[in-house]
């Protein structure tokens, strides 16, 4: 099996339905579909039953949270590459896997583009994938096809509530130096009501705590200084542009007056 799609869900029947429908309409067929439900009490299980012939494995039982459910999905997956499309997230169109196959990428992690519900780009693909990029941003799991062996080597940290998928990318890319291939293919539209996007302060605080355990303090301070400089530059740029435009206008007026 080339790909495994894993969906985790808890009491989000409508989001689960939308996710499943975006999976089953794919034109490429060499994939399996796994659903890990956390013992939902809404109509989620009814939705799963409705599409049961398209689902290769599913379970509905109490779990230990988001990352425990994601690890459970990894354990039962058979695909070479795994992608998490959790309830509410949807594939961009019905040819996503066909397009990924056509790209002929064989990297450990293949990353496509991800849009928000309103069509905005979630992450601009970097020219260089560095620790500083991961300090200030992340790779969305809704756009990442990850080799199963990497997820087995670096299972999601279940002690974390929000940033364990980010921590996985740091472990795999920075410390393991695994290969990453970016493709100009829109993979998905993700649900902006997810826990990480609705709790930015909590997300950052948890991320910072993880970095404090992974990075020496002086290295962490360097990143913080760079981030502050970047923010200052971004805030000054519109002012400088405006000033430059005014200077150009004044210069042209002065030139005309001299001619007169």
PDB file of C-alpha atoms in Angstrom:
ATOM      1  CA  UNK A   1       0.000   0.000   0.000  1.00  0.00           C
ATOM      2  CA  UNK A   2       1.522   3.337  -1.058  1.00  0.00           C
ATOM      3  CA  UNK A   3      -0.486   5.677   1.159  1.00  0.00           C
ATOM      4  CA  UNK A   4      -2.478   5.572   4.367  1.00  0.00           C
ATOM      5  CA  UNK A   5      -4.898   8.373   5.179  1.00  0.00           C
ATOM      6  CA  UNK A   6      -5.574   8.669   8.910  1.00  0.00           C
ATOM      7  CA  UNK A   7      -8.505  10.626  10.298  1.00  0.00           C
ATOM      8  CA  UNK A   8      -8.952  11.187  14.007  1.00  0.00           C
ATOM      9  CA  UNK A   9     -12.275  12.428  15.285  1.00  0.00           C
ATOM     10  CA  UNK A  10     -14.208  13.169  18.431  1.00  0.00           C
ATOM     11  CA  UNK A  11     -17.782  14.455  18.375  1.00  0.00           C
ATOM     12  CA  UNK A  12     -17.407  16.262  15.049  1.00  0.00           C
ATOM     13  CA  UNK A  13     -19.867  14.367  12.866  1.00  0.00           C
ATOM     14  CA  UNK A  14     -20.292  17.088  10.251  1.00  0.00           C
ATOM     15  CA  UNK A  15     -16.545  17.661   9.941  1.00  0.00           C
ATOM     16  CA  UNK A  16     -15.979  13.903   9.728  1.00  0.00           C
ATOM     17  CA  UNK A  17     -18.511  13.600   6.910  1.00  0.00           C
ATOM     18  CA  UNK A  18     -16.790  16.347   4.917  1.00  0.00           C
ATOM     19  CA  UNK A  19     -13.384  14.756   5.450  1.00  0.00           C
ATOM     20  CA  UNK A  20     -14.563  11.279   4.419  1.00  0.00           C
ATOM     21  CA  UNK A  21     -16.256  12.623   1.287  1.00  0.00           C
ATOM     22  CA  UNK A  22     -13.004  14.322   0.243  1.00  0.00           C
ATOM     23  CA  UNK A  23     -11.183  11.006   0.690  1.00  0.00           C
ATOM     24  CA  UNK A  24     -13.535   8.651  -1.110  1.00  0.00           C
ATOM     25  CA  UNK A  25     -13.731  10.829  -4.238  1.00  0.00           C
ATOM     26  CA  UNK A  26      -9.974  10.555  -4.949  1.00  0.00           C
ATOM     27  CA  UNK A  27      -9.199   9.312  -8.450  1.00  0.00           C
ATOM     28  CA  UNK A  28      -6.068   7.489  -7.245  1.00  0.00           C
ATOM     29  CA  UNK A  29      -6.883   4.211  -5.539  1.00  0.00           C
ATOM     30  CA  UNK A  30      -3.642   2.836  -4.032  1.00  0.00           C
ATOM     31  CA  UNK A  31      -4.395   3.946  -0.487  1.00  0.00           C
ATOM     32  CA  UNK A  32      -6.031   2.678   2.668  1.00  0.00           C
ATOM     33  CA  UNK A  33      -8.235   4.699   4.967  1.00  0.00           C
ATOM     34  CA  UNK A  34      -8.074   4.559   8.758  1.00  0.00           C
ATOM     35  CA  UNK A  35     -10.435   6.353  11.145  1.00  0.00           C
ATOM     36  CA  UNK A  36      -9.682   6.633  14.866  1.00  0.00           C
ATOM     37  CA  UNK A  37     -12.709   7.904  16.775  1.00  0.00           C
ATOM     38  CA  UNK A  38     -12.408   8.772  20.442  1.00  0.00           C
ATOM     39  CA  UNK A  39     -15.728   7.278  21.507  1.00  0.00           C
ATOM     40  CA  UNK A  40     -17.954  10.005  20.064  1.00  0.00           C
ATOM     41  CA  UNK A  41     -21.458  10.415  21.456  1.00  0.00           C
ATOM     42  CA  UNK A  42     -22.815  12.377  18.490  1.00  0.00           C
ATOM     43  CA  UNK A  43     -23.621  10.979  15.028  1.00  0.00           C
ATOM     44  CA  UNK A  44     -19.978  10.301  14.136  1.00  0.00           C
ATOM     45  CA  UNK A  45     -20.245   6.496  14.298  1.00  0.00           C
ATOM     46  CA  UNK A  46     -23.365   6.613  12.114  1.00  0.00           C
ATOM     47  CA  UNK A  47     -21.341   8.571   9.544  1.00  0.00           C
ATOM     48  CA  UNK A  48     -18.588   5.947   9.651  1.00  0.00           C
ATOM     49  CA  UNK A  49     -21.119   3.162   9.140  1.00  0.00           C
ATOM     50  CA  UNK A  50     -22.560   5.032   6.153  1.00  0.00           C
ATOM     51  CA  UNK A  51     -19.161   5.044   4.420  1.00  0.00           C
ATOM     52  CA  UNK A  52     -17.906   1.761   5.907  1.00  0.00           C
ATOM     53  CA  UNK A  53     -17.159   0.149   2.518  1.00  0.00           C
ATOM     54  CA  UNK A  54     -14.577   2.893   1.882  1.00  0.00           C
ATOM     55  CA  UNK A  55     -12.886   2.516   5.282  1.00  0.00           C
ATOM     56  CA  UNK A  56     -10.227  -0.164   5.749  1.00  0.00           C
ATOM     57  CA  UNK A  57      -9.997   0.125   9.529  1.00  0.00           C
ATOM     58  CA  UNK A  58     -11.889   2.074  12.142  1.00  0.00           C
ATOM     59  CA  UNK A  59     -12.390   2.044  15.868  1.00  0.00           C
ATOM     60  CA  UNK A  60     -14.500   4.093  18.241  1.00  0.00           C
ATOM     61  CA  UNK A  61     -13.243   3.991  21.810  1.00  0.00           C
ATOM     62  CA  UNK A  62     -12.015   6.336  24.504  1.00  0.00           C
ATOM     63  CA  UNK A  63      -8.418   7.436  23.958  1.00  0.00           C
ATOM     64  CA  UNK A  64      -5.811   9.628  25.598  1.00  0.00           C
ATOM     65  CA  UNK A  65      -6.274  12.664  23.376  1.00  0.00           C
ATOM     66  CA  UNK A  66      -5.277  13.901  19.923  1.00  0.00           C
ATOM     67  CA  UNK A  67      -1.735  12.513  19.812  1.00  0.00           C
ATOM     68  CA  UNK A  68      -2.642   9.212  21.418  1.00  0.00           C
ATOM     69  CA  UNK A  69      -5.231   8.799  18.656  1.00  0.00           C
ATOM     70  CA  UNK A  70      -2.696   9.739  15.965  1.00  0.00           C
ATOM     71  CA  UNK A  71      -0.205   7.194  17.332  1.00  0.00           C
ATOM     72  CA  UNK A  72      -2.947   4.550  17.295  1.00  0.00           C
ATOM     73  CA  UNK A  73      -3.517   5.332  13.636  1.00  0.00           C
ATOM     74  CA  UNK A  74       0.188   4.914  12.856  1.00  0.00           C
ATOM     75  CA  UNK A  75       0.274   1.487  14.519  1.00  0.00           C
ATOM     76  CA  UNK A  76      -2.460   0.024  12.305  1.00  0.00           C
ATOM     77  CA  UNK A  77      -1.326   1.712   9.062  1.00  0.00           C
ATOM     78  CA  UNK A  78       0.262  -0.279   6.223  1.00  0.00           C
ATOM     79  CA  UNK A  79       1.146   2.523   3.811  1.00  0.00           C
ATOM     80  CA  UNK A  80       4.654   3.631   2.913  1.00  0.00           C
ATOM     81  CA  UNK A  81       3.532   7.260   3.353  1.00  0.00           C
ATOM     82  CA  UNK A  82       1.028   8.444   5.950  1.00  0.00           C
ATOM     83  CA  UNK A  83      -0.985  11.646   5.950  1.00  0.00           C
ATOM     84  CA  UNK A  84      -3.269  12.909   8.712  1.00  0.00           C
ATOM     85  CA  UNK A  85      -6.508  14.434   7.486  1.00  0.00           C
ATOM     86  CA  UNK A  86      -8.409  14.940  10.721  1.00  0.00           C
ATOM     87  CA  UNK A  87     -12.128  15.601  10.925  1.00  0.00           C
ATOM     88  CA  UNK A  88     -12.957  18.967   9.388  1.00  0.00           C
ATOM     89  CA  UNK A  89      -9.902  18.979   7.115  1.00  0.00           C
ATOM     90  CA  UNK A  90     -10.505  18.151   3.447  1.00  0.00           C
ATOM     91  CA  UNK A  91      -8.423  17.296   0.410  1.00  0.00           C
ATOM     92  CA  UNK A  92      -8.327  20.222  -1.996  1.00  0.00           C
ATOM     93  CA  UNK A  93      -9.721  18.267  -4.955  1.00  0.00           C
ATOM     94  CA  UNK A  94     -10.184  14.685  -6.145  1.00  0.00           C
ATOM     95  CA  UNK A  95      -6.765  14.465  -7.853  1.00  0.00           C
ATOM     96  CA  UNK A  96      -4.458  15.169  -4.907  1.00  0.00           C
ATOM     97  CA  UNK A  97      -2.915  11.693  -4.745  1.00  0.00           C
ATOM     98  CA  UNK A  98      -2.726  11.438  -8.509  1.00  0.00           C
ATOM     99  CA  UNK A  99      -0.777  14.720  -8.576  1.00  0.00           C
ATOM    100  CA  UNK A 100       1.518  13.664  -5.735  1.00  0.00           C
ATOM    101  CA  UNK A 101       2.295  10.413  -7.567  1.00  0.00           C
ATOM    102  CA  UNK A 102       2.992  12.332 -10.755  1.00  0.00           C
ATOM    103  CA  UNK A 103       5.545  14.506  -8.930  1.00  0.00           C
ATOM    104  CA  UNK A 104       7.696  11.361  -8.455  1.00  0.00           C
ATOM    105  CA  UNK A 105       9.062  12.601  -5.149  1.00  0.00           C
ATOM    106  CA  UNK A 106      10.687   9.966  -2.941  1.00  0.00           C
ATOM    107  CA  UNK A 107      11.765  12.073   0.041  1.00  0.00           C
ATOM    108  CA  UNK A 108      11.169  10.994   3.620  1.00  0.00           C
ATOM    109  CA  UNK A 109       8.613  13.790   3.933  1.00  0.00           C
ATOM    110  CA  UNK A 110       6.766  15.240   0.936  1.00  0.00           C
ATOM    111  CA  UNK A 111       5.121  18.588   1.627  1.00  0.00           C
ATOM    112  CA  UNK A 112       2.464  20.248  -0.501  1.00  0.00           C
ATOM    113  CA  UNK A 113       0.560  23.485  -0.081  1.00  0.00           C
ATOM    114  CA  UNK A 114      -2.241  23.953   2.416  1.00  0.00           C
ATOM    115  CA  UNK A 115      -4.965  26.592   2.313  1.00  0.00           C
ATOM    116  CA  UNK A 116      -7.202  27.877   5.072  1.00  0.00           C
ATOM    117  CA  UNK A 117     -10.988  27.783   4.747  1.00  0.00           C
ATOM    118  CA  UNK A 118     -10.970  31.277   3.239  1.00  0.00           C
ATOM    119  CA  UNK A 119      -8.404  30.303   0.582  1.00  0.00           C
ATOM    120  CA  UNK A 120      -5.322  31.911   2.140  1.00  0.00           C
ATOM    121  CA  UNK A 121      -1.937  30.186   2.061  1.00  0.00           C
ATOM    122  CA  UNK A 122      -1.248  28.642   5.471  1.00  0.00           C
ATOM    123  CA  UNK A 123       2.517  28.351   5.029  1.00  0.00           C
ATOM    124  CA  UNK A 124       4.797  29.776   2.368  1.00  0.00           C
ATOM    125  CA  UNK A 125       7.277  27.072   1.444  1.00  0.00           C
ATOM    126  CA  UNK A 126      10.768  28.122   2.558  1.00  0.00           C
ATOM    127  CA  UNK A 127      13.791  28.231   0.262  1.00  0.00           C
ATOM    128  CA  UNK A 128      15.785  26.638   3.070  1.00  0.00           C
ATOM    129  CA  UNK A 129      14.286  24.458   5.772  1.00  0.00           C
ATOM    130  CA  UNK A 130      16.165  25.464   8.915  1.00  0.00           C
ATOM    131  CA  UNK A 131      15.646  25.376  12.652  1.00  0.00           C
ATOM    132  CA  UNK A 132      14.839  29.080  12.532  1.00  0.00           C
ATOM    133  CA  UNK A 133      11.993  28.362  10.112  1.00  0.00           C
ATOM    134  CA  UNK A 134      10.610  25.760  12.529  1.00  0.00           C
ATOM    135  CA  UNK A 135      11.130  28.189  15.409  1.00  0.00           C
ATOM    136  CA  UNK A 136       8.912  30.773  13.774  1.00  0.00           C
ATOM    137  CA  UNK A 137       6.585  28.514  11.767  1.00  0.00           C
ATOM    138  CA  UNK A 138       5.705  24.861  11.218  1.00  0.00           C
ATOM    139  CA  UNK A 139       4.803  22.308   8.565  1.00  0.00           C
ATOM    140  CA  UNK A 140       1.064  21.568   8.553  1.00  0.00           C
ATOM    141  CA  UNK A 141       0.389  17.841   8.881  1.00  0.00           C
ATOM    142  CA  UNK A 142      -2.550  18.284   6.473  1.00  0.00           C
ATOM    143  CA  UNK A 143      -0.020  18.827   3.692  1.00  0.00           C
ATOM    144  CA  UNK A 144       2.688  16.356   4.712  1.00  0.00           C
ATOM    145  CA  UNK A 145       3.113  12.815   3.414  1.00  0.00           C
ATOM    146  CA  UNK A 146       5.412  11.155   5.964  1.00  0.00           C
ATOM    147  CA  UNK A 147       7.145   7.804   5.684  1.00  0.00           C
ATOM    148  CA  UNK A 148       5.730   5.447   8.283  1.00  0.00           C
ATOM    149  CA  UNK A 149       9.167   4.452   9.565  1.00  0.00           C
ATOM    150  CA  UNK A 150       9.765   8.047  10.673  1.00  0.00           C
ATOM    151  CA  UNK A 151       6.542   8.124  12.666  1.00  0.00           C
ATOM    152  CA  UNK A 152       7.469   4.808  14.236  1.00  0.00           C
ATOM    153  CA  UNK A 153      10.905   6.136  15.193  1.00  0.00           C
ATOM    154  CA  UNK A 154       9.512   9.440  16.486  1.00  0.00           C
ATOM    155  CA  UNK A 155       5.982   8.773  17.795  1.00  0.00           C
ATOM    156  CA  UNK A 156       3.955  11.806  18.759  1.00  0.00           C
ATOM    157  CA  UNK A 157       4.677  12.999  22.297  1.00  0.00           C
ATOM    158  CA  UNK A 158       1.435  12.299  24.117  1.00  0.00           C
ATOM    159  CA  UNK A 159       2.364  14.545  27.047  1.00  0.00           C
ATOM    160  CA  UNK A 160       1.843  17.555  24.778  1.00  0.00           C
ATOM    161  CA  UNK A 161      -1.600  18.947  24.007  1.00  0.00           C
ATOM    162  CA  UNK A 162      -1.043  21.103  20.911  1.00  0.00           C
ATOM    163  CA  UNK A 163       2.486  21.035  19.455  1.00  0.00           C
ATOM    164  CA  UNK A 164       3.500  17.379  19.267  1.00  0.00           C
ATOM    165  CA  UNK A 165       3.259  17.328  15.465  1.00  0.00           C
ATOM    166  CA  UNK A 166       5.590  20.355  15.366  1.00  0.00           C
ATOM    167  CA  UNK A 167       8.006  18.555  17.730  1.00  0.00           C
ATOM    168  CA  UNK A 168       7.959  15.540  15.404  1.00  0.00           C
ATOM    169  CA  UNK A 169       9.162  17.691  12.501  1.00  0.00           C
ATOM    170  CA  UNK A 170      12.013  19.104  14.615  1.00  0.00           C
ATOM    171  CA  UNK A 171      13.083  15.590  15.668  1.00  0.00           C
ATOM    172  CA  UNK A 172      12.855  14.159  12.147  1.00  0.00           C
ATOM    173  CA  UNK A 173      14.178  17.075  10.083  1.00  0.00           C
ATOM    174  CA  UNK A 174      16.697  18.777  12.366  1.00  0.00           C
ATOM    175  CA  UNK A 175      18.044  15.934  14.485  1.00  0.00           C
ATOM    176  CA  UNK A 176      17.597  13.036  12.047  1.00  0.00           C
ATOM    177  CA  UNK A 177      18.349  15.148   8.960  1.00  0.00           C
ATOM    178  CA  UNK A 178      15.669  13.343   6.965  1.00  0.00           C
ATOM    179  CA  UNK A 179      14.978  14.521   3.439  1.00  0.00           C
ATOM    180  CA  UNK A 180      12.084  16.873   2.711  1.00  0.00           C
ATOM    181  CA  UNK A 181      10.668  17.552  -0.737  1.00  0.00           C
ATOM    182  CA  UNK A 182       8.316  20.471  -1.414  1.00  0.00           C
ATOM    183  CA  UNK A 183       5.817  20.256  -4.267  1.00  0.00           C
ATOM    184  CA  UNK A 184       3.707  23.021  -5.763  1.00  0.00           C
ATOM    185  CA  UNK A 185       0.503  21.060  -5.281  1.00  0.00           C
ATOM    186  CA  UNK A 186      -2.382  22.204  -3.103  1.00  0.00           C
ATOM    187  CA  UNK A 187      -3.082  19.202  -0.883  1.00  0.00           C
ATOM    188  CA  UNK A 188      -5.797  20.362   1.473  1.00  0.00           C
ATOM    189  CA  UNK A 189      -7.908  23.006   3.093  1.00  0.00           C
ATOM    190  CA  UNK A 190      -7.709  22.803   6.839  1.00  0.00           C
ATOM    191  CA  UNK A 191     -10.223  23.523   9.562  1.00  0.00           C
ATOM    192  CA  UNK A 192      -9.303  26.858  11.210  1.00  0.00           C
ATOM    193  CA  UNK A 193     -11.363  25.873  14.244  1.00  0.00           C
ATOM    194  CA  UNK A 194      -8.711  23.337  15.257  1.00  0.00           C
ATOM    195  CA  UNK A 195      -7.103  23.507  18.699  1.00  0.00           C
ATOM    196  CA  UNK A 196      -3.765  24.937  17.528  1.00  0.00           C
ATOM    197  CA  UNK A 197      -5.267  27.811  15.509  1.00  0.00           C
ATOM    198  CA  UNK A 198      -7.863  28.803  18.106  1.00  0.00           C
ATOM    199  CA  UNK A 199      -5.299  28.854  20.937  1.00  0.00           C
ATOM    200  CA  UNK A 200      -2.259  30.711  19.529  1.00  0.00           C
ATOM    201  CA  UNK A 201      -0.950  31.825  22.936  1.00  0.00           C
ATOM    202  CA  UNK A 202      -1.194  28.326  24.413  1.00  0.00           C
ATOM    203  CA  UNK A 203       0.401  26.924  21.258  1.00  0.00           C
ATOM    204  CA  UNK A 204       3.366  29.285  21.499  1.00  0.00           C
ATOM    205  CA  UNK A 205       3.851  28.699  25.244  1.00  0.00           C
ATOM    206  CA  UNK A 206       3.878  24.921  24.782  1.00  0.00           C
ATOM    207  CA  UNK A 207       6.222  25.245  21.802  1.00  0.00           C
ATOM    208  CA  UNK A 208       8.556  27.429  23.872  1.00  0.00           C
ATOM    209  CA  UNK A 209       8.622  24.885  26.697  1.00  0.00           C
ATOM    210  CA  UNK A 210       9.577  22.155  24.238  1.00  0.00           C
ATOM    211  CA  UNK A 211      12.341  24.307  22.738  1.00  0.00           C
ATOM    212  CA  UNK A 212      13.750  24.959  26.204  1.00  0.00           C
ATOM    213  CA  UNK A 213      14.247  21.225  26.619  1.00  0.00           C
ATOM    214  CA  UNK A 214      15.670  20.732  23.113  1.00  0.00           C
ATOM    215  CA  UNK A 215      17.902  23.779  22.597  1.00  0.00           C
ATOM    216  CA  UNK A 216      20.654  25.391  24.675  1.00  0.00           C
ATOM    217  CA  UNK A 217      19.522  28.685  26.178  1.00  0.00           C
ATOM    218  CA  UNK A 218      22.017  30.766  24.184  1.00  0.00           C
ATOM    219  CA  UNK A 219      20.808  29.236  20.913  1.00  0.00           C
ATOM    220  CA  UNK A 220      17.199  29.870  21.893  1.00  0.00           C
ATOM    221  CA  UNK A 221      18.083  33.473  22.730  1.00  0.00           C
ATOM    222  CA  UNK A 222      19.628  33.915  19.270  1.00  0.00           C
ATOM    223  CA  UNK A 223      16.374  32.813  17.652  1.00  0.00           C
ATOM    224  CA  UNK A 224      14.388  35.153  19.892  1.00  0.00           C
ATOM    225  CA  UNK A 225      16.646  38.069  18.930  1.00  0.00           C
ATOM    226  CA  UNK A 226      16.293  37.246  15.233  1.00  0.00           C
ATOM    227  CA  UNK A 227      12.524  37.069  15.571  1.00  0.00           C
ATOM    228  CA  UNK A 228      12.408  40.472  17.278  1.00  0.00           C
ATOM    229  CA  UNK A 229      14.570  41.968  14.524  1.00  0.00           C
ATOM    230  CA  UNK A 230      12.309  40.432  11.883  1.00  0.00           C
ATOM    231  CA  UNK A 231       9.197  41.880  13.544  1.00  0.00           C
ATOM    232  CA  UNK A 232      10.858  45.317  13.762  1.00  0.00           C
ATOM    233  CA  UNK A 233      11.789  45.195  10.073  1.00  0.00           C
ATOM    234  CA  UNK A 234       8.251  44.215   9.101  1.00  0.00           C
ATOM    235  CA  UNK A 235       6.778  47.087  11.124  1.00  0.00           C
ATOM    236  CA  UNK A 236       9.207  49.645   9.668  1.00  0.00           C
ATOM    237  CA  UNK A 237       8.938  48.542   6.043  1.00  0.00           C
ATOM    238  CA  UNK A 238       5.594  50.305   5.271  1.00  0.00           C
ATOM    239  CA  UNK A 239       6.921  53.507   6.885  1.00  0.00           C
ATOM    240  CA  UNK A 240      10.152  53.356   4.888  1.00  0.00           C
ATOM    241  CA  UNK A 241       8.261  52.675   1.683  1.00  0.00           C
ATOM    242  CA  UNK A 242       5.988  55.636   2.315  1.00  0.00           C
ATOM    243  CA  UNK A 243       8.956  57.868   3.141  1.00  0.00           C
ATOM    244  CA  UNK A 244      10.789  56.720   0.027  1.00  0.00           C
ATOM    245  CA  UNK A 245       7.741  57.522  -2.108  1.00  0.00           C
ATOM    246  CA  UNK A 246       7.434  60.999  -0.570  1.00  0.00           C
ATOM    247  CA  UNK A 247      11.152  61.651  -1.140  1.00  0.00           C
ATOM    248  CA  UNK A 248      10.759  60.649  -4.796  1.00  0.00           C
ATOM    249  CA  UNK A 249       7.820  63.025  -5.222  1.00  0.00           C
ATOM    250  CA  UNK A 250       9.701  65.902  -3.567  1.00  0.00           C
ATOM    251  CA  UNK A 251      12.722  65.180  -5.747  1.00  0.00           C
ATOM    252  CA  UNK A 252      10.595  65.304  -8.901  1.00  0.00           C
ATOM    253  CA  UNK A 253       8.929  68.548  -7.804  1.00  0.00           C
ATOM    254  CA  UNK A 254      12.352  70.066  -7.104  1.00  0.00           C
ATOM    255  CA  UNK A 255      13.600  69.005 -10.534  1.00  0.00           C
ATOM    256  CA  UNK A 256      10.604  70.609 -12.231  1.00  0.00           C
ATOM    257  CA  UNK A 257      11.046  73.874 -10.300  1.00  0.00           C
ATOM    258  CA  UNK A 258      14.685  74.040 -11.335  1.00  0.00           C
ATOM    259  CA  UNK A 259      13.687  73.583 -14.966  1.00  0.00           C
ATOM    260  CA  UNK A 260      11.175  76.393 -14.679  1.00  0.00           C
TER     261      UNK A 260
END
